[in-house]
Tab-separated table of C-alpha atoms and ligand atoms in Angstrom:
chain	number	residue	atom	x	y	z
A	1	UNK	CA	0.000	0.000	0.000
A	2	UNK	CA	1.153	2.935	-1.368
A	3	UNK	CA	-0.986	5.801	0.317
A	4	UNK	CA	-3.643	5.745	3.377
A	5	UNK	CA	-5.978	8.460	3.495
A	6	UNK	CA	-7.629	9.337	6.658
A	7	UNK	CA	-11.060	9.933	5.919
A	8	UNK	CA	-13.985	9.824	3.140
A	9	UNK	CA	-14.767	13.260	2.812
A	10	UNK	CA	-14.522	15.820	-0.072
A	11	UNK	CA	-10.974	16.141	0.143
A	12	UNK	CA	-9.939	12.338	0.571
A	13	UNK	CA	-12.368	11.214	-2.057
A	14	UNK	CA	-11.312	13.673	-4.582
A	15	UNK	CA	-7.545	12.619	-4.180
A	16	UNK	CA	-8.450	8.910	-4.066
A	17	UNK	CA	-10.505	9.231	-7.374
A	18	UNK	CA	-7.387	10.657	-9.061
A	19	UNK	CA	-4.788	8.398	-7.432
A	20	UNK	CA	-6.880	5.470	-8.752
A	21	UNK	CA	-4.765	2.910	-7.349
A	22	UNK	CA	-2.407	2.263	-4.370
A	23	UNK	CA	-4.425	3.844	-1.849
A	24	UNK	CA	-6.856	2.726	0.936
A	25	UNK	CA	-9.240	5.664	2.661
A	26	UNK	CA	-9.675	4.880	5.959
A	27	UNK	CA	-13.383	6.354	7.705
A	28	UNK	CA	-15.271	5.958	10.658
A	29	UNK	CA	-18.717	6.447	9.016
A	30	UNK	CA	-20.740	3.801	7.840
A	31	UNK	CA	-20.789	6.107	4.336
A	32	UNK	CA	-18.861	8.141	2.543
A	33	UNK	CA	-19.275	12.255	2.255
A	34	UNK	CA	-21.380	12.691	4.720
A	35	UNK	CA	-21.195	16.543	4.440
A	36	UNK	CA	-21.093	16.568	0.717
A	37	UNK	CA	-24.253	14.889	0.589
A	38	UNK	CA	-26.136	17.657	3.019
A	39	UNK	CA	-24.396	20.543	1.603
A	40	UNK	CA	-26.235	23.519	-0.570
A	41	UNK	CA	-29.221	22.210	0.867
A	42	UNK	CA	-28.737	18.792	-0.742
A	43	UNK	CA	-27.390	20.348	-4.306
A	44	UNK	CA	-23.738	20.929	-2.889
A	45	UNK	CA	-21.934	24.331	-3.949
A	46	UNK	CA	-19.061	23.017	-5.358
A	47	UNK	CA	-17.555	26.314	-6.032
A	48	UNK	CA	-17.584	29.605	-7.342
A	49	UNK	CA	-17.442	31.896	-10.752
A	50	UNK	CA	-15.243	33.718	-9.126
A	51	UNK	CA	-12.564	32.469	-6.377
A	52	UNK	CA	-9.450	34.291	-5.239
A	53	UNK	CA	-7.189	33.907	-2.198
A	54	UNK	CA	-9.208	36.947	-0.998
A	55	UNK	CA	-12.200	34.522	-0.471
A	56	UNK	CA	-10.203	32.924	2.244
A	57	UNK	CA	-9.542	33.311	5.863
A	58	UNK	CA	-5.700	32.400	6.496
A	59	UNK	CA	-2.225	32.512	4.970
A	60	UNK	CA	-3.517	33.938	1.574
A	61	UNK	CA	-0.070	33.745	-0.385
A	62	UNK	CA	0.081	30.027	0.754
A	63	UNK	CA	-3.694	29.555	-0.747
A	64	UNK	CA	-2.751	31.242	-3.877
A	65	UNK	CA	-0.003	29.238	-4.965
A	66	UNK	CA	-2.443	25.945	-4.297
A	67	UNK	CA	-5.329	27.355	-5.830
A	68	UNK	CA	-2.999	28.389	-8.935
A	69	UNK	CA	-2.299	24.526	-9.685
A	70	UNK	CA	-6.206	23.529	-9.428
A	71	UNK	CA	-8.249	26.475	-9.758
A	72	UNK	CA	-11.973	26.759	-9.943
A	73	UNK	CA	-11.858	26.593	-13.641
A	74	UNK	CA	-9.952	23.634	-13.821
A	75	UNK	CA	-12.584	22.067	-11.392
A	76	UNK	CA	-15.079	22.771	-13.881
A	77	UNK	CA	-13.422	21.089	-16.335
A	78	UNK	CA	-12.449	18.046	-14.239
A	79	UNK	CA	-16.496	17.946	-13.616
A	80	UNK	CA	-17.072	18.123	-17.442
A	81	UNK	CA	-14.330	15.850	-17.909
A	82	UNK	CA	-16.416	13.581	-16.221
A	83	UNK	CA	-19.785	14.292	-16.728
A	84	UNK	CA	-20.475	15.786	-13.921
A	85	UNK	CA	-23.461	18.015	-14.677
A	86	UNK	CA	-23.253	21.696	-12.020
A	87	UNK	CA	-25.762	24.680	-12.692
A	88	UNK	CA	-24.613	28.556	-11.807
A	89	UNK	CA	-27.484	29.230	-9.306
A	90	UNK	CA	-27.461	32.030	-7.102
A	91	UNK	CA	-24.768	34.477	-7.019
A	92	UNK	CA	-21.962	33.045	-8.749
A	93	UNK	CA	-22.505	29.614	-7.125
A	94	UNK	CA	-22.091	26.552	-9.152
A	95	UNK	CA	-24.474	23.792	-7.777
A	96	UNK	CA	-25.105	20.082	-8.759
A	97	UNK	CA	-28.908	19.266	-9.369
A	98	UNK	CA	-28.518	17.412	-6.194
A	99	UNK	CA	-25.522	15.686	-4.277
A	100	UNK	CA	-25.997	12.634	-4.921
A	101	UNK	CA	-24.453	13.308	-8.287
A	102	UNK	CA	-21.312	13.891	-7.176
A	103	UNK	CA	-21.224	11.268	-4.596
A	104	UNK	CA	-21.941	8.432	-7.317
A	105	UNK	CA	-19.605	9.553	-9.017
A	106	UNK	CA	-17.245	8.598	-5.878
A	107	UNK	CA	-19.150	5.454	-5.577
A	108	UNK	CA	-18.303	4.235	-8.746
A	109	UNK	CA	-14.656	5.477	-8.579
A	110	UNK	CA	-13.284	5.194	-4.976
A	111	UNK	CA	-13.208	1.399	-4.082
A	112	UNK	CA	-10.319	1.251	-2.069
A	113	UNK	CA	-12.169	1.946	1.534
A	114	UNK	CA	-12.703	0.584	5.080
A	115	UNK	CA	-15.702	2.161	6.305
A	116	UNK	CA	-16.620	1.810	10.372
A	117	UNK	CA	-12.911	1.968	10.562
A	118	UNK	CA	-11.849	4.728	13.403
A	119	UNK	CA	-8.652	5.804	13.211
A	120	UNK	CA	-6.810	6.504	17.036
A	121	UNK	CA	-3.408	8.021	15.823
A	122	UNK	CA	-0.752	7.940	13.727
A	123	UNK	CA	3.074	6.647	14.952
A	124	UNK	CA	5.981	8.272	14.163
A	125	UNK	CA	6.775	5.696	11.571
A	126	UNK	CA	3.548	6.593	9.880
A	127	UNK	CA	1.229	3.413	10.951
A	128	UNK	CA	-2.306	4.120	11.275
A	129	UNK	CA	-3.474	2.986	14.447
A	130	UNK	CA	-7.424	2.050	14.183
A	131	UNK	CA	-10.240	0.363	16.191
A	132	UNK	CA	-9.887	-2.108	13.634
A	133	UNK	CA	-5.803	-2.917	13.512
A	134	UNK	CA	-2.834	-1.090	12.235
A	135	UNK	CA	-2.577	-0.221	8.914
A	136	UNK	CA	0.910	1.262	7.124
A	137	UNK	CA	1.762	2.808	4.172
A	138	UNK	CA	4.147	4.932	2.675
A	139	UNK	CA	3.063	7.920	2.764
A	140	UNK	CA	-0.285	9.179	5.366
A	141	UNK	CA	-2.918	11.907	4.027
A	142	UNK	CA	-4.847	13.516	6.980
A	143	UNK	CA	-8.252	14.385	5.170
A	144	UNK	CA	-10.464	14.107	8.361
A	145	UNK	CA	-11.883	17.863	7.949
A	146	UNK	CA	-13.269	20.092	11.026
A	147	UNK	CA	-14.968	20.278	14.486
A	148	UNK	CA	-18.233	21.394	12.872
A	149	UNK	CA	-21.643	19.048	12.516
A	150	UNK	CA	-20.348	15.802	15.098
A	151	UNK	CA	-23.331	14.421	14.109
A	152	UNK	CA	-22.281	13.505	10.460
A	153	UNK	CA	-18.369	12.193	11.925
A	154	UNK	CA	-16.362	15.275	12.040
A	155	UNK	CA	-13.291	14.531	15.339
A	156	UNK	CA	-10.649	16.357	16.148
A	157	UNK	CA	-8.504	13.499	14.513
A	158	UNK	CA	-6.187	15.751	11.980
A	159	UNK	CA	-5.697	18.503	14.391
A	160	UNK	CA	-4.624	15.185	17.214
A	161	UNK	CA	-2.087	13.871	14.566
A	162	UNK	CA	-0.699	17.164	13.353
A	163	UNK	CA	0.169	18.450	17.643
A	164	UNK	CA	1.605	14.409	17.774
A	165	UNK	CA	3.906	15.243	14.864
A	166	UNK	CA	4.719	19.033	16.466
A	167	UNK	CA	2.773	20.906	14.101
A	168	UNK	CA	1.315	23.899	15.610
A	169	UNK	CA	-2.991	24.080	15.420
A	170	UNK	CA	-4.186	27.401	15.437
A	171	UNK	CA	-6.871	28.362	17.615
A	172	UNK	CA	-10.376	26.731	16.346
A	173	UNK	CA	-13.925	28.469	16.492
A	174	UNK	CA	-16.754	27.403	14.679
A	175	UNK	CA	-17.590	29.547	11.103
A	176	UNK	CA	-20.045	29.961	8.709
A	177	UNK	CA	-22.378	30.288	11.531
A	178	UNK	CA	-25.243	32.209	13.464
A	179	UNK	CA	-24.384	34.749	15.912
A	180	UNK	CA	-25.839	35.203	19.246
A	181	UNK	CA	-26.758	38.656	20.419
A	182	UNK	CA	-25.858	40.408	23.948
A	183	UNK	CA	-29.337	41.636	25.697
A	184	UNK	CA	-28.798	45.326	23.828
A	185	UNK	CA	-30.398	43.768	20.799
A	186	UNK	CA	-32.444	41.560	22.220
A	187	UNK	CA	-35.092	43.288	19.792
A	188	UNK	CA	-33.703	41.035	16.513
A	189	UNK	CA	-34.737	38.085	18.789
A	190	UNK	CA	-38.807	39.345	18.172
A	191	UNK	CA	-38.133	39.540	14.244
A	192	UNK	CA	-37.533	35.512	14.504
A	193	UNK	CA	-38.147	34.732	10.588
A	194	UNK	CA	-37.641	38.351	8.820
A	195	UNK	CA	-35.129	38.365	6.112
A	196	UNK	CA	-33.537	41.494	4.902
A	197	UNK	CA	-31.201	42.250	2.504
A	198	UNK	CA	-28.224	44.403	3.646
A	199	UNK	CA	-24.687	45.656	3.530
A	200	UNK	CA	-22.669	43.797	6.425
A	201	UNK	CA	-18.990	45.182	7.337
A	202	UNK	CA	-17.065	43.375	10.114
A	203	UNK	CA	-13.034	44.456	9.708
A	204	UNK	CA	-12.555	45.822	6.015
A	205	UNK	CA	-14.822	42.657	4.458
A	206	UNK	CA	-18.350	43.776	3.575
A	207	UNK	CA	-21.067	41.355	2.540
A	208	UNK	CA	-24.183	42.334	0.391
A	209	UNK	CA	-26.567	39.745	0.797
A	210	UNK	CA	-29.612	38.508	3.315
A	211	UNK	CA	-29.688	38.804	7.096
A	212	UNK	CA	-32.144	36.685	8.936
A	213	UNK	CA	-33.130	37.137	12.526
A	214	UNK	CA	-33.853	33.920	14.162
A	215	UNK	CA	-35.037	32.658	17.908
A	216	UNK	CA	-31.313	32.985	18.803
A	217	UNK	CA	-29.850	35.982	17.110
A	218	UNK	CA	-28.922	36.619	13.638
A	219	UNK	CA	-28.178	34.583	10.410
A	220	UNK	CA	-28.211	34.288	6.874
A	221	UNK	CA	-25.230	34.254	4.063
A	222	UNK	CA	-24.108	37.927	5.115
A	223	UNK	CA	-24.223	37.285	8.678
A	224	UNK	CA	-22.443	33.438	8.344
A	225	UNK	CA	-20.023	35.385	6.041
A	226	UNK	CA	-19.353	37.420	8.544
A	227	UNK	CA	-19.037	34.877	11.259
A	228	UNK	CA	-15.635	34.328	8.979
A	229	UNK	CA	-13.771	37.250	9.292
A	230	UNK	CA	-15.479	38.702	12.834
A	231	UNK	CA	-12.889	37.268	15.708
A	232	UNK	CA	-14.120	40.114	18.554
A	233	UNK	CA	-15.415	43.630	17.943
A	234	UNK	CA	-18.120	44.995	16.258
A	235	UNK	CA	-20.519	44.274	13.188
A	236	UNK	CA	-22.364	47.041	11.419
A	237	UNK	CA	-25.153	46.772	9.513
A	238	UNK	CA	-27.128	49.188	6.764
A	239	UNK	CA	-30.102	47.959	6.478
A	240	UNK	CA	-31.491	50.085	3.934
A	241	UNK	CA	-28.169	49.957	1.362
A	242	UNK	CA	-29.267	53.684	0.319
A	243	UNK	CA	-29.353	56.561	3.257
A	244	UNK	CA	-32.762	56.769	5.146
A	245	UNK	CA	-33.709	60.282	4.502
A	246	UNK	CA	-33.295	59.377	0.675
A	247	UNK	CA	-36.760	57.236	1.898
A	248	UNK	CA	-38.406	59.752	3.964
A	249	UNK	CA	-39.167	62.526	1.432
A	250	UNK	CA	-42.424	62.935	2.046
A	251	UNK	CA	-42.573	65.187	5.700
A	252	UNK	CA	-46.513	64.165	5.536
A	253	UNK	CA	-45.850	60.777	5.720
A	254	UNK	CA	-45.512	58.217	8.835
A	255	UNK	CA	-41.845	56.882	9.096
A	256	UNK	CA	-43.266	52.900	8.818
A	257	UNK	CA	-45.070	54.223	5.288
A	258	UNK	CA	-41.713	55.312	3.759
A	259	UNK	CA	-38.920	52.713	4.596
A	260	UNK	CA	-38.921	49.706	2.342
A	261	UNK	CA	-38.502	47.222	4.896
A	262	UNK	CA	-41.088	44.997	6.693
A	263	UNK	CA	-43.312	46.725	8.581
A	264	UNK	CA	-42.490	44.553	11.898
A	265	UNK	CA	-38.702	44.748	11.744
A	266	UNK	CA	-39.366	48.859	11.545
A	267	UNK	CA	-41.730	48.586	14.626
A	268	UNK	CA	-39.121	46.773	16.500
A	269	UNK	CA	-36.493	48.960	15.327
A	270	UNK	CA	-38.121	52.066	16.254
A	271	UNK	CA	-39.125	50.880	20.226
A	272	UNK	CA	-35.605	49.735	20.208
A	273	UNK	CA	-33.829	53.288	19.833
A	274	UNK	CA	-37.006	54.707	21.351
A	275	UNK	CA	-38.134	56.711	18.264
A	276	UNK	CA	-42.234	56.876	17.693
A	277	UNK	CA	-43.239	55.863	14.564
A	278	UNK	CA	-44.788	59.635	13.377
A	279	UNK	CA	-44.890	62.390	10.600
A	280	UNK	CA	-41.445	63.105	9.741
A	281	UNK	CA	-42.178	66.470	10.065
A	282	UNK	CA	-42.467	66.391	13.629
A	283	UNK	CA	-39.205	64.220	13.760
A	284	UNK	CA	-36.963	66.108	16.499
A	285	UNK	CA	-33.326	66.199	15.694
A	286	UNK	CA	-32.052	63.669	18.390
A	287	UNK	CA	-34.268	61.168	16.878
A	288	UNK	CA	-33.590	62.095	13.245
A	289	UNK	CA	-29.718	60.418	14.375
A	290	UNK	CA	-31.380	58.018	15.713
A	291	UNK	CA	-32.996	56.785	12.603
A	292	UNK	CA	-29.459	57.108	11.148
A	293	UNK	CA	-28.865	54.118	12.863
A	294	UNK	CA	-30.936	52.079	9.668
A	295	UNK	CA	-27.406	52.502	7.991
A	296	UNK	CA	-24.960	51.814	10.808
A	297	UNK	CA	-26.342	50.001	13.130
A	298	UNK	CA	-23.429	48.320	14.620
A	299	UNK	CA	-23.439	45.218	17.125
A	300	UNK	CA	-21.247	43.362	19.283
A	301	UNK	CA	-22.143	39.759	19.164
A	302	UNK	CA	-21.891	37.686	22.043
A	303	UNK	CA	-20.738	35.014	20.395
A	304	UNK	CA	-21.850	32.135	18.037
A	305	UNK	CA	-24.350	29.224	17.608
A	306	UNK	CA	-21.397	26.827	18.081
A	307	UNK	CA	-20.118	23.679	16.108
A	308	UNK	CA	-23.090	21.967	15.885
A	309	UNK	CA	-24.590	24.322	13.509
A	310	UNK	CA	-21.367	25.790	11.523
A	311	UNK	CA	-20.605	24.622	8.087
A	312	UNK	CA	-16.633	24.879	9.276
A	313	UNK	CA	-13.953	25.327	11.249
A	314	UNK	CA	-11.931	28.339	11.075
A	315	UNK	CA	-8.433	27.700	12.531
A	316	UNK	CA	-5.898	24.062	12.005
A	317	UNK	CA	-2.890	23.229	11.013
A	318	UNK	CA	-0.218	26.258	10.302
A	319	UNK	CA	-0.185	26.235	6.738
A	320	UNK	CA	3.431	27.627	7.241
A	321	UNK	CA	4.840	24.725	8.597
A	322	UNK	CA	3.382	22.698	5.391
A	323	UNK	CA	5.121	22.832	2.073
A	324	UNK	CA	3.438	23.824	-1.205
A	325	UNK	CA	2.542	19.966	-1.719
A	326	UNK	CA	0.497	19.807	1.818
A	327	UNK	CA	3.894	17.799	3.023
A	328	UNK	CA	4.681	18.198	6.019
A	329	UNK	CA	7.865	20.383	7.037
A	330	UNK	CA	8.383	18.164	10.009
A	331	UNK	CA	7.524	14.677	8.625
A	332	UNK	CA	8.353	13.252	5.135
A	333	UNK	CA	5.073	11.775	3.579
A	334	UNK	CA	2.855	13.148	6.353
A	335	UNK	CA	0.336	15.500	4.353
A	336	UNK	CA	-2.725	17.158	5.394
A	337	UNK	CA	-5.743	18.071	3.156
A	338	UNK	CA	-9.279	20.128	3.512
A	339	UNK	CA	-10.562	21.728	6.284
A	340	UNK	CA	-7.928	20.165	8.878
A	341	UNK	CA	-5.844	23.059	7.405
A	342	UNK	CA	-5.972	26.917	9.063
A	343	UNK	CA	-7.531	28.144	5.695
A	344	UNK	CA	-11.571	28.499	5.494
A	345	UNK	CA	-13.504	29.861	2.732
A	346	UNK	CA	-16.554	32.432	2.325
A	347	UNK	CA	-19.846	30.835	1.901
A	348	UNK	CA	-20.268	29.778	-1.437
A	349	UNK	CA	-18.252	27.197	-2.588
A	350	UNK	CA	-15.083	28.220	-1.816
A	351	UNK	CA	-14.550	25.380	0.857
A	352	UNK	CA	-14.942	22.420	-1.549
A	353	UNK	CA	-13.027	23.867	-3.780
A	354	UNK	CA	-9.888	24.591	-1.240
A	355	UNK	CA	-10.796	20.477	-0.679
A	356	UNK	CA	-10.395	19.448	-4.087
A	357	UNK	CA	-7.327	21.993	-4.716
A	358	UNK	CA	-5.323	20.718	-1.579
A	359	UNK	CA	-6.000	17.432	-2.642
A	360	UNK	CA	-4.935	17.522	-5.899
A	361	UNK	CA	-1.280	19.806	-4.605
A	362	UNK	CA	-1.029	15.971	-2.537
A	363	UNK	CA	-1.937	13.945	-5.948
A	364	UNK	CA	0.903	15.596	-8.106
A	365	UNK	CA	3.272	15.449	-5.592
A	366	UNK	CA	2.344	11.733	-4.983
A	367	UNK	CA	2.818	10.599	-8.991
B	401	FAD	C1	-24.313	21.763	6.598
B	401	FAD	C2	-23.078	22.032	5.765
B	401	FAD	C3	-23.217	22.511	4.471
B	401	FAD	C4	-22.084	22.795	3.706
B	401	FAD	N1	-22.243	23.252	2.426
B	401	FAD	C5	-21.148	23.552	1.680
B	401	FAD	C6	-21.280	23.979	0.333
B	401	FAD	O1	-22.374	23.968	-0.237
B	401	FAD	N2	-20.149	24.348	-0.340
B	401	FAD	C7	-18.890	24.284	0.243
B	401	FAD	O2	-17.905	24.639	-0.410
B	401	FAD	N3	-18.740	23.822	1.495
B	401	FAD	C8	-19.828	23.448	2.230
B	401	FAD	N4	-19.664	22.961	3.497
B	401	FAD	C9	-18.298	22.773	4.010
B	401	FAD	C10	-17.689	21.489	3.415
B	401	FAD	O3	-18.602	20.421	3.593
B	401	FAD	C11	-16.366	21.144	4.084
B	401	FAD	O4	-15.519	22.254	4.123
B	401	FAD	C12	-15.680	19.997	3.341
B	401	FAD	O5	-16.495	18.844	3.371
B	401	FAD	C13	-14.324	19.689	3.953
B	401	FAD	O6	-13.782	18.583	3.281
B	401	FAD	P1	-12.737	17.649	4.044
B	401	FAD	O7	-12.398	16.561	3.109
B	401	FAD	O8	-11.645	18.452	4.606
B	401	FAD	O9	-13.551	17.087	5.303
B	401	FAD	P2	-14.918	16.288	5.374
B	401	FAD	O10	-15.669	16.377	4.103
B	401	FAD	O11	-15.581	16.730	6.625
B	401	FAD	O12	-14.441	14.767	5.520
B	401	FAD	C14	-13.758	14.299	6.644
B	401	FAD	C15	-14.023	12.810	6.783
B	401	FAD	O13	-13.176	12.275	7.802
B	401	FAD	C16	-13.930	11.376	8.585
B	401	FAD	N5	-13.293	11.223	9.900
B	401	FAD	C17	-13.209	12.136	10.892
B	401	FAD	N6	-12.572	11.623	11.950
B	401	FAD	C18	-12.237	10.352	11.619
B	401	FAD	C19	-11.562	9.303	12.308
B	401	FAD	N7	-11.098	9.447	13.554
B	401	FAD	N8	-11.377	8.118	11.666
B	401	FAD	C20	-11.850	7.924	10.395
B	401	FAD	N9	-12.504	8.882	9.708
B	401	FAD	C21	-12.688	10.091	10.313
B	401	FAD	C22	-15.307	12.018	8.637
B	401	FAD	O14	-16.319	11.097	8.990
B	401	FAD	C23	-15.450	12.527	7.210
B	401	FAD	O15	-16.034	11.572	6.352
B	401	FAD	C24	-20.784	22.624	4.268
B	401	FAD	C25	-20.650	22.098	5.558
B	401	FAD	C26	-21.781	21.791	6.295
B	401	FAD	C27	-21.597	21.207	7.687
């Protein structure tokens, strides 16, 4: 056995289905791609019209030179290649009519696996320790992904094996994910279900897309996108994209008449900064600022809705003590693959495709 790749997931299938031979994936489920075949809501976002090391949270040099060997476009042609069928839905996303597509195709192509097989560690001399016996190989590919969704088999696994070797795991938090709210805007928690679109900025990133207020805080692709790049600090939010007096022309007119947002996220808005919903004529000047607020209304979140529901982990193994083919720097034929590594992508495709491209740095450097 040439090569044993820990785990069944996007990134260990992919490499496996290009190795063809000489390989054995090793996984603990009793099925392969368990997160491939819930992701996009079943259709999996395999990537993105447009993907730059900019879409990434990490070393961005190190994900440009890996994404400049197996870029999105050549993705798309490796799908073509092999009939692989995606749609561009959305904005920019490329989707597959459903999952199941792409995990037939791995089916059919990856043979070489031990499911229900857990692995335990890794020795120094590269034997993989299981509940099932010891396997050994040449070379070992940790492709055991993230912290996020236990539920479908994620472990802690790869970031286990990298400390055993000495590699250095960066801190992990769950992304992609809700935010919880401190009790200052406790008012988003009584617009559970409204969805509005708005301009997001955390740091220097801004995100144009939905924001949905749930039970437990706030959500949707800006917020999760945000939940990327937001570490402590403040969020701020324009909820109208265009400045609210350019709304309230008419001085006759109640404030609820004139914004185009639901009329029950304006109610709540307006007891929250204590403004009455009136004439804008009569609109005092302390509570003309206050309505300012509809473009910058900026948060501190308390913190997030956890693993359980995040689509990744932000945070792994220090891409600087790797080498351009996902080696190792400490241990010859040790390489590491997917999410295990401390680079995460925006929503939208961009973390199946940083799969598929770290796999296939491993693949050329394993022919
Ligand atoms: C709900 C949800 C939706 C998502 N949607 C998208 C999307 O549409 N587009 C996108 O780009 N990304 C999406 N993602 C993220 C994407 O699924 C992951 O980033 C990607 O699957 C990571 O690939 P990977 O190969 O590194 O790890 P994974 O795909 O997680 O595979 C790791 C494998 O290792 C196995 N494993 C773990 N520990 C052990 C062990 N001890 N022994 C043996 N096997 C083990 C796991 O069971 C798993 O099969 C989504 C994630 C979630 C949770």
């Amino acid at each position: 056995m040439k090569t044993i790749i820990i785990g069944a997931g996007a990134s260990g299938l992919f490499l496996a289905s290009l190795l063809k031979k000489d390989y054995l994936i090793l996984e603990h489920n009793s099925q392969i791609g368990a997160k491939i075949k819930i992701s996009g809501g079943g259709k999996c976002n395999i990537t993105n019209k447009f993907v730059s090391e900019k879409n990434y949270y990490g070393n961005q040099e190190f994900v440009k030179e890996i994404l400049k060997n197996f870029s999105n476009k050549d993705l798309l042609s490796w799908l073509k290649k092999n009939n692989l069928e995606v749609n561009l839905l959305k904005e920019n996303q490329y989707f597959f009519k459903n999952s199941d597509v792409l995990l037939d195709f791995f089916k059919k192509n990856v043979k070489n696996i031990r499911l229900n097989t857990e692995v335990l560690e890794v020795k120094e001399d590269l034997s993989v320790v299981t509940d099932k016996g010891v396997f050994k190989a040449q070379n070992v590919v940790v492709a055991s992904g993230g912290l996020s969704f236990k539920k479908l088999g994620a472990s802690g696994i790869g970031y286990e094996i990298a400390k055993s070797f000495s590699h250095s795991v960066t801190p992990l938090k769950p992304a992609l994910v809700g935010l919880t709210v401190q009790p200052s805007e406790s008012w988003f928690k009584n617009l559970s279900g409204i969805s509005v679109f708005a301009k997001v900025k955390v740091g220097r990133k801004i995100f144009r897309q939905n924001v949905l207020f749930s039970h437990r805080g706030i959500t949707g692709p800006a917020i999760l996108n945000a939940s990327l790049w937001w570490d402590r600090g403040k969020i701020t939010i324009d909820f109208l994209n265009k400045e609210v007096f350019s709304y309230l022309k008419n001085p006759n007119k109640q404030i609820s008449t004139q914004l185009p947002l639901p009329k029950r996220f304006i109610k709540e808005f307006l007891k929250a900064v204590g403004v009455e919903d009136k004439r804008v004529k009569f609109l005092k000047k302390e509570e003309k600022e206050k309505l300012k607020l509809l473009n910058s209304y900026e948060f501190a979140p308390a913190g997030t809705f956890g693993f359980e529901r995040a689509e990744v982990t932000k945070g792994g193994v220090l891409t600087q003590e790797l080498d351009l083919n996902m080696q190792s720097k400490f241990r010859k034929n040790l390489y590491f693959a997917g999410e295990v590594v401390d680079v995460t992508g925006e929503l939208g495709g961009y973390n199946f495709q940083w799969a598929f491209s770290s796999a296939y740095a491993i693949y050329r450097s394993l022919v």
